Amino acid sequence: MKKHFLIKGGIKMAEISAINNFKKYNSKSGRSSINNVVREAFRELEKFKNNVNQELTQFNKILVKDLSVLEQQYYDTEVDSRSRDVVSVVSQVQTGNFEARNGVDLTYMLSLEKWEQYYKENLEFLNKKFGKNARCVYAVIHFDESTPHLQSMWTFSEENNQKDEYTVSDVNTAKVKSALTSAFLRRNKELGLIAGTDEYKKAFEEFKVQEKPKIIERQLAKLNKNKSDKKFKFESGTSPFTKDFYRTFNEEFVNDFMVNNAAVNELKNKVKVFSNEDVEVVVKRTEKINSSEDLDRTKFAMEKEKKDLENKIGSNDYSKNEFMKYMEILSKREIIDRKKKISKEDFLNEFKNYETDFKVRKSNKEITDFKRIFNIKKIIRDKLNQRQNNKNFKKNLKKEIKLFDEVFKNVDFEAINKKIEDYSKGEKVEELIKNRENLYFEIKTLETKTSNLKSSINFLEKEQISKNNEIRNLDEQIWEKKIEAEKPYVVSERRKQELINEALNEARKRGDTLMRNIKKDVEKEEAKNNAIKQDILDKRLQMERELQEINNKRRQLNDIYVDLEEKKRRRKAELEKLAQPIIQKEVDDLVREHLRYYEVTDKDILNFKANNKFEYDKLFGEAEARAYEKIKGAYIRRKHDAGKKFIKQMTNMLHEDANGKFSLLEIEKTVIAAIENVPDNTYGWWDDFKNNLNIELENTVRERNAVHNRSKNDFQYDRSR
């Protein structure tokens, strides 16, 4: 029975959503990673992980760049090694499989200016949500990847107000709460209570009554012991990232920000026209996260899915949804590749083309449906033109093309194409007639650029030459507009000449006025700069005099300081000489206790060792042996438990993603093999593990196929007998 999957079936709802992906770092241990993220954001790396078109990098928009914020976090903020005080955020608009289904690029649905405005408002929302302790390091909009997105980085800190003596009221309640929760979870491993039950809650409350005073006491002791001279600090409660934050953020972002956003509403309208589907702004999409939309960021998973689908098509065992999913993958891949290779000129032209296409589709809904069909047919033909080793796969694709032609044999595609072209041409002509000021707009834009150049004058004489160059560029733009106006649109020659003459006259008038204004501004700026230079000279002389006075005072203070230090040294030597016999006995007693329980200085231990070597060796050896066995036992247990937990989590995650294609035992063996093959001296354990995992998964598939083929051959052999 013939089957054909190219005809649109069922009513679909297009979905617009957003993602704000948070990744947290420690400013002490993660500086290298943080600095690499910053460099990647500003395109200061030679190679990039994602699909970056460096031809388009000039269109990236920096909204915030204040690296001093990061320096403050590095050098003037007290942070422990377990904190996550630096957060990077990737904010992006998503439309599910809309792009892939319709063969369009979301980038061109809004202008560069509207994308910029949307992400400025997105940034404002983040700033408000993060609270008073948040400081933005940078925020930059990337237009040089597959879809426009905002990448930002934030630090979190608060004033470190030190006290001579801390009391119970100074203890961080959030840290106490966190410590109590962690301690009870450890205790519950022995109790075995089920979380959420009345028994669990009762045991937790009793535990808090018993242990809370001890934890507060420990926290207070740590406060009074570990005082810092840094101006800022980060501790529990400084950042907003709690379970409630993650649970409610996305819903608030959509309902409080996106739903009423002007850019989102415009995008919603255009998606509706480009898909012929109703559109809804949603908190969570109904599609899988691992959709074709994220092809460039989930290359391995999507490539594996693509190969699986090709195998199914090759064996003629595929459903409608599977075939359309394969088309979407190819379509999205084509969009990404086109974006990666596009020139900056074609990039800018695409915005105009999409705007015209939008108006054409809006005037005739049938055009959208036919363009979707054209896109699918083109994708199939492009795939057929590629070299294919699987002959059955190629054969079935040709069958789809044949069925396509049979289903639409009564459709005059040439007439439809001519209709689309006529609509497009008519739209362009109408736009040219209705918007006669478009030519002037380009001129005014250039004039604005010329005017803005005045603010950056460094050398006034050179600036005048620069303005002349801008005017020449203006003339060139006018000439380009003249050429554009002479294109074969259906406009009368008389009207065409009127537009050209109006543009030229306006440009000449504005150019003459511009030159006069530039000369006046140059003279004003010259006089102003001379006054500034004199003022700077006077201030420099004043500062030199003040600096001389400061140096004289500094020398006086240094002399006084040296005298005081000498007096202190002599007095200390006298006291030490008088007290040495008494002190030494007390120190020896303290050292004996230290080797069992307490802390004394390294100097005291060395003195005791010199005077009591045999006793020292005995005491230290006993203490060291006890400590080593305790530490070794605890480390082995922790290492064993952590390894089992990691293997279990990775196995369950991969088994879920595989949708039952592999057994738990197969995946567990694969994960263990990937871990064992990581080199002992690696500097990037996680990256090596992921690469090994990909290799082992492919080996598992090959082994399964080999077993299957052997079983099949054995079966055939038995049948022949």
Short mmCIF file of C-alpha atoms in Angstrom, two decimals, residues 168-411:
data_model
loop_
_atom_site.label_atom_id
_atom_site.label_comp_id
_atom_site.label_asym_id
_atom_site.label_seq_id
_atom_site.Cartn_x
_atom_site.Cartn_y
_atom_site.Cartn_z
CA VAL A 168 24.02 35.21 67.93
CA SER A 169 21.95 37.88 66.15
CA ASP A 170 24.69 38.17 63.48
CA VAL A 171 24.52 34.50 62.44
CA ASN A 172 23.18 33.98 58.88
CA THR A 173 19.77 32.29 59.26
CA ALA A 174 19.86 30.99 55.67
CA LYS A 175 23.17 29.21 56.37
CA VAL A 176 21.76 27.72 59.58
CA LYS A 177 18.67 26.47 57.74
CA SER A 178 20.79 24.95 54.97
CA ALA A 179 23.14 23.29 57.47
CA LEU A 180 20.19 21.81 59.42
CA THR A 181 18.63 20.40 56.22
CA SER A 182 21.92 18.82 55.08
CA ALA A 183 22.60 17.36 58.54
CA PHE A 184 19.12 15.82 58.77
CA LEU A 185 19.44 14.28 55.30
CA ARG A 186 22.61 12.54 56.50
CA ARG A 187 20.83 11.40 59.67
CA ASN A 188 17.85 10.13 57.64
CA LYS A 189 20.09 7.67 55.83
CA GLU A 190 20.07 5.74 59.12
CA LEU A 191 16.41 6.45 59.95
CA GLY A 192 15.07 5.60 56.48
CA LEU A 193 12.06 7.96 56.70
CA ILE A 194 10.07 8.92 53.57
CA ALA A 195 10.23 12.67 52.79
CA GLY A 196 6.91 14.51 53.15
CA THR A 197 5.33 12.09 55.61
CA ASP A 198 4.15 13.17 59.07
CA GLU A 199 6.77 10.93 60.64
CA TYR A 200 9.50 12.62 58.58
CA LYS A 201 8.30 16.14 59.50
CA LYS A 202 8.07 15.26 63.21
CA ALA A 203 11.59 13.79 63.22
CA PHE A 204 12.92 16.85 61.38
CA GLU A 205 11.35 19.25 63.93
CA GLU A 206 12.82 17.28 66.86
CA PHE A 207 16.19 17.26 65.12
CA LYS A 208 16.09 21.07 64.65
CA VAL A 209 15.30 21.62 68.35
CA GLN A 210 18.25 19.42 69.29
CA GLU A 211 20.86 20.49 66.73
CA LYS A 212 20.07 24.14 65.95
CA PRO A 213 21.89 25.58 69.04
CA LYS A 214 25.00 23.54 68.16
CA ILE A 215 25.01 24.76 64.54
CA ILE A 216 24.49 28.38 65.63
CA GLU A 217 27.38 28.02 68.06
CA ARG A 218 29.65 26.63 65.33
CA GLN A 219 28.62 29.40 62.92
CA LEU A 220 29.28 32.04 65.58
CA ALA A 221 32.72 30.60 66.35
CA LYS A 222 33.55 30.61 62.64
CA LEU A 223 32.43 34.25 62.32
CA ASN A 224 34.70 35.39 65.16
CA LYS A 225 37.60 33.30 63.90
CA ASN A 226 37.48 33.86 60.13
CA LYS A 227 37.35 37.63 59.86
CA SER A 228 38.19 39.20 56.52
CA ASP A 229 39.50 42.61 55.50
CA LYS A 230 37.68 42.43 52.13
CA LYS A 231 34.99 45.02 51.43
CA PHE A 232 32.35 42.55 50.12
CA LYS A 233 31.20 39.01 50.90
CA PHE A 234 29.08 36.21 49.44
CA GLU A 235 27.22 33.74 51.62
CA SER A 236 23.89 31.91 51.72
CA GLY A 237 21.03 34.26 50.90
CA THR A 238 23.15 36.73 48.90
CA SER A 239 21.86 35.43 45.55
CA PRO A 240 18.18 34.75 44.75
CA PHE A 241 18.71 31.23 43.38
CA THR A 242 16.48 29.04 45.51
CA LYS A 243 14.11 26.18 44.65
CA ASP A 244 11.21 28.68 44.59
CA PHE A 245 13.15 30.93 42.21
CA TYR A 246 13.62 28.15 39.64
CA ARG A 247 10.02 26.95 40.13
CA THR A 248 8.40 30.33 39.46
CA PHE A 249 10.87 32.21 37.22
CA ASN A 250 9.76 30.95 33.83
CA GLU A 251 6.06 31.49 34.55
CA GLU A 252 6.70 35.05 35.77
CA PHE A 253 8.92 35.80 32.77
CA VAL A 254 6.22 34.76 30.32
CA ASN A 255 3.16 36.18 32.10
CA ASP A 256 4.69 39.39 33.48
CA PHE A 257 6.95 40.25 30.56
CA MET A 258 6.47 38.36 27.28
CA VAL A 259 2.68 38.35 26.98
CA ASN A 260 2.42 42.14 26.80
CA ASN A 261 5.72 42.79 25.02
CA ALA A 262 5.40 44.69 21.71
CA ALA A 263 8.15 42.72 19.91
CA VAL A 264 6.67 39.38 21.01
CA ASN A 265 3.23 40.40 19.78
CA GLU A 266 4.66 41.41 16.40
CA LEU A 267 6.53 38.11 16.24
CA LYS A 268 3.32 36.27 17.16
CA ASN A 269 1.50 37.94 14.26
CA LYS A 270 4.26 37.08 11.76
CA VAL A 271 4.57 33.46 12.91
CA LYS A 272 0.82 33.12 12.38
CA VAL A 273 1.10 34.43 8.80
CA PHE A 274 4.21 32.35 7.97
CA SER A 275 2.65 29.12 9.31
CA ASN A 276 -1.11 29.54 8.75
CA GLU A 277 -1.50 28.33 12.35
CA ASP A 278 -2.86 29.88 15.51
CA VAL A 279 -0.09 31.06 17.81
CA GLU A 280 0.13 30.98 21.59
CA VAL A 281 2.75 32.32 24.01
CA VAL A 282 3.41 29.46 26.44
CA VAL A 283 5.43 28.88 29.60
CA LYS A 284 6.41 25.35 28.59
CA ARG A 285 6.29 23.91 25.10
CA THR A 286 4.54 20.65 24.35
CA GLU A 287 7.45 19.52 22.17
CA LYS A 288 10.57 17.80 23.44
CA ILE A 289 13.46 19.98 24.56
CA ASN A 290 15.65 18.05 22.19
CA SER A 291 13.83 19.38 19.12
CA SER A 292 15.26 20.48 15.80
CA GLU A 293 15.26 24.03 17.14
CA ASP A 294 18.29 23.17 19.25
CA LEU A 295 20.14 21.30 16.54
CA ASP A 296 23.26 23.41 16.76
CA ARG A 297 23.51 22.93 20.52
CA THR A 298 22.67 19.22 20.69
CA LYS A 299 24.64 18.00 17.71
CA PHE A 300 25.30 14.49 18.95
CA ALA A 301 21.72 13.67 19.97
CA MET A 302 20.21 15.14 16.79
CA GLU A 303 22.74 13.49 14.49
CA LYS A 304 21.97 10.16 16.13
CA GLU A 305 18.23 10.73 15.65
CA LYS A 306 18.86 11.69 12.02
CA LYS A 307 20.79 8.45 11.37
CA ASP A 308 18.07 6.37 13.07
CA LEU A 309 15.41 7.96 10.88
CA GLU A 310 17.49 7.38 7.73
CA ASN A 311 17.77 3.70 8.67
CA LYS A 312 14.00 3.47 9.09
CA ILE A 313 13.33 5.17 5.76
CA GLY A 314 15.91 2.89 4.14
CA SER A 315 14.11 -0.18 5.49
CA ASN A 316 10.68 1.25 4.47
CA ASP A 317 9.54 1.11 8.09
CA TYR A 318 8.62 4.70 8.98
CA SER A 319 5.55 6.62 10.05
CA LYS A 320 4.23 10.01 8.97
CA ASN A 321 5.56 11.70 12.10
CA GLU A 322 8.98 10.10 11.65
CA PHE A 323 9.22 11.22 8.02
CA MET A 324 8.18 14.80 8.90
CA LYS A 325 10.63 14.81 11.80
CA TYR A 326 13.39 13.86 9.36
CA MET A 327 12.33 16.66 7.01
CA GLU A 328 12.42 19.12 9.93
CA ILE A 329 15.95 18.07 10.90
CA LEU A 330 17.20 18.57 7.34
CA SER A 331 15.32 21.88 7.05
CA LYS A 332 16.77 23.25 10.29
CA ARG A 333 20.25 22.10 9.32
CA GLU A 334 19.91 23.94 6.01
CA ILE A 335 18.77 27.14 7.82
CA ILE A 336 21.75 26.97 10.18
CA ASP A 337 24.25 26.28 7.39
CA ARG A 338 22.84 29.16 5.33
CA LYS A 339 23.12 31.49 8.33
CA LYS A 340 26.69 30.38 9.00
CA LYS A 341 27.79 31.15 5.40
CA ILE A 342 25.74 34.29 4.63
CA SER A 343 27.54 37.56 3.83
CA LYS A 344 26.79 40.75 5.76
CA GLU A 345 25.20 42.32 2.67
CA ASP A 346 22.85 39.38 2.09
CA PHE A 347 22.16 39.28 5.84
CA LEU A 348 20.81 42.84 5.79
CA ASN A 349 18.85 42.20 2.59
CA GLU A 350 17.11 39.20 4.17
CA PHE A 351 15.30 41.47 6.63
CA LYS A 352 13.80 43.41 3.70
CA ASN A 353 12.98 40.20 1.81
CA TYR A 354 11.17 38.71 4.80
CA GLU A 355 9.16 41.89 5.33
CA THR A 356 8.02 41.78 1.69
CA ASP A 357 7.34 38.04 1.97
CA PHE A 358 5.23 38.68 5.08
CA LYS A 359 3.03 41.15 3.23
CA VAL A 360 2.69 38.80 0.25
CA ARG A 361 1.70 35.84 2.45
CA LYS A 362 -0.71 38.04 4.41
CA SER A 363 -2.52 38.99 1.21
CA ASN A 364 -2.93 35.35 0.14
CA LYS A 365 -2.82 32.51 2.72
CA GLU A 366 -2.45 29.84 0.03
CA ILE A 367 1.07 31.08 -0.70
CA THR A 368 2.24 29.93 2.77
CA ASP A 369 0.95 26.39 2.19
CA PHE A 370 2.52 26.14 -1.25
CA LYS A 371 5.85 27.51 -0.02
CA ARG A 372 5.87 24.83 2.68
CA ILE A 373 5.36 22.21 -0.03
CA PHE A 374 8.10 23.72 -2.20
CA ASN A 375 10.47 23.64 0.78
CA ILE A 376 9.86 19.94 1.49
CA LYS A 377 10.30 19.01 -2.17
CA LYS A 378 13.54 21.03 -2.36
CA ILE A 379 14.89 19.32 0.78
CA ILE A 380 14.21 15.87 -0.69
CA ARG A 381 15.84 16.75 -4.03
CA ASP A 382 18.90 18.23 -2.27
CA LYS A 383 19.23 15.05 -0.22
CA LEU A 384 18.98 12.94 -3.38
CA ASN A 385 21.75 14.99 -5.01
CA GLN A 386 24.06 14.09 -2.12
CA ARG A 387 26.10 10.91 -2.28
CA GLN A 388 24.14 8.10 -0.62
CA ASN A 389 25.53 4.68 0.30
CA ASN A 390 22.10 3.33 1.28
CA LYS A 391 20.39 2.51 -2.02
CA ASN A 392 17.06 1.63 -0.36
CA PHE A 393 17.01 4.99 1.40
CA LYS A 394 17.53 6.80 -1.90
CA LYS A 395 14.92 4.59 -3.57
CA ASN A 396 12.28 5.42 -0.95
CA LEU A 397 13.00 9.15 -1.19
CA LYS A 398 12.49 8.96 -4.96
CA LYS A 399 9.21 7.17 -4.26
CA GLU A 400 8.16 10.08 -2.04
CA ILE A 401 8.96 12.52 -4.86
CA LYS A 402 6.94 10.39 -7.28
CA LEU A 403 3.98 10.23 -4.90
CA PHE A 404 4.33 13.97 -4.36
CA ASP A 405 3.99 14.56 -8.10
CA GLU A 406 1.00 12.17 -8.31
CA VAL A 407 -0.86 13.88 -5.48
CA PHE A 408 -0.26 17.33 -6.92
CA LYS A 409 -0.36 16.41 -10.65
CA ASN A 410 -3.36 18.68 -11.22
CA VAL A 411 -1.66 21.64 -9.52
#
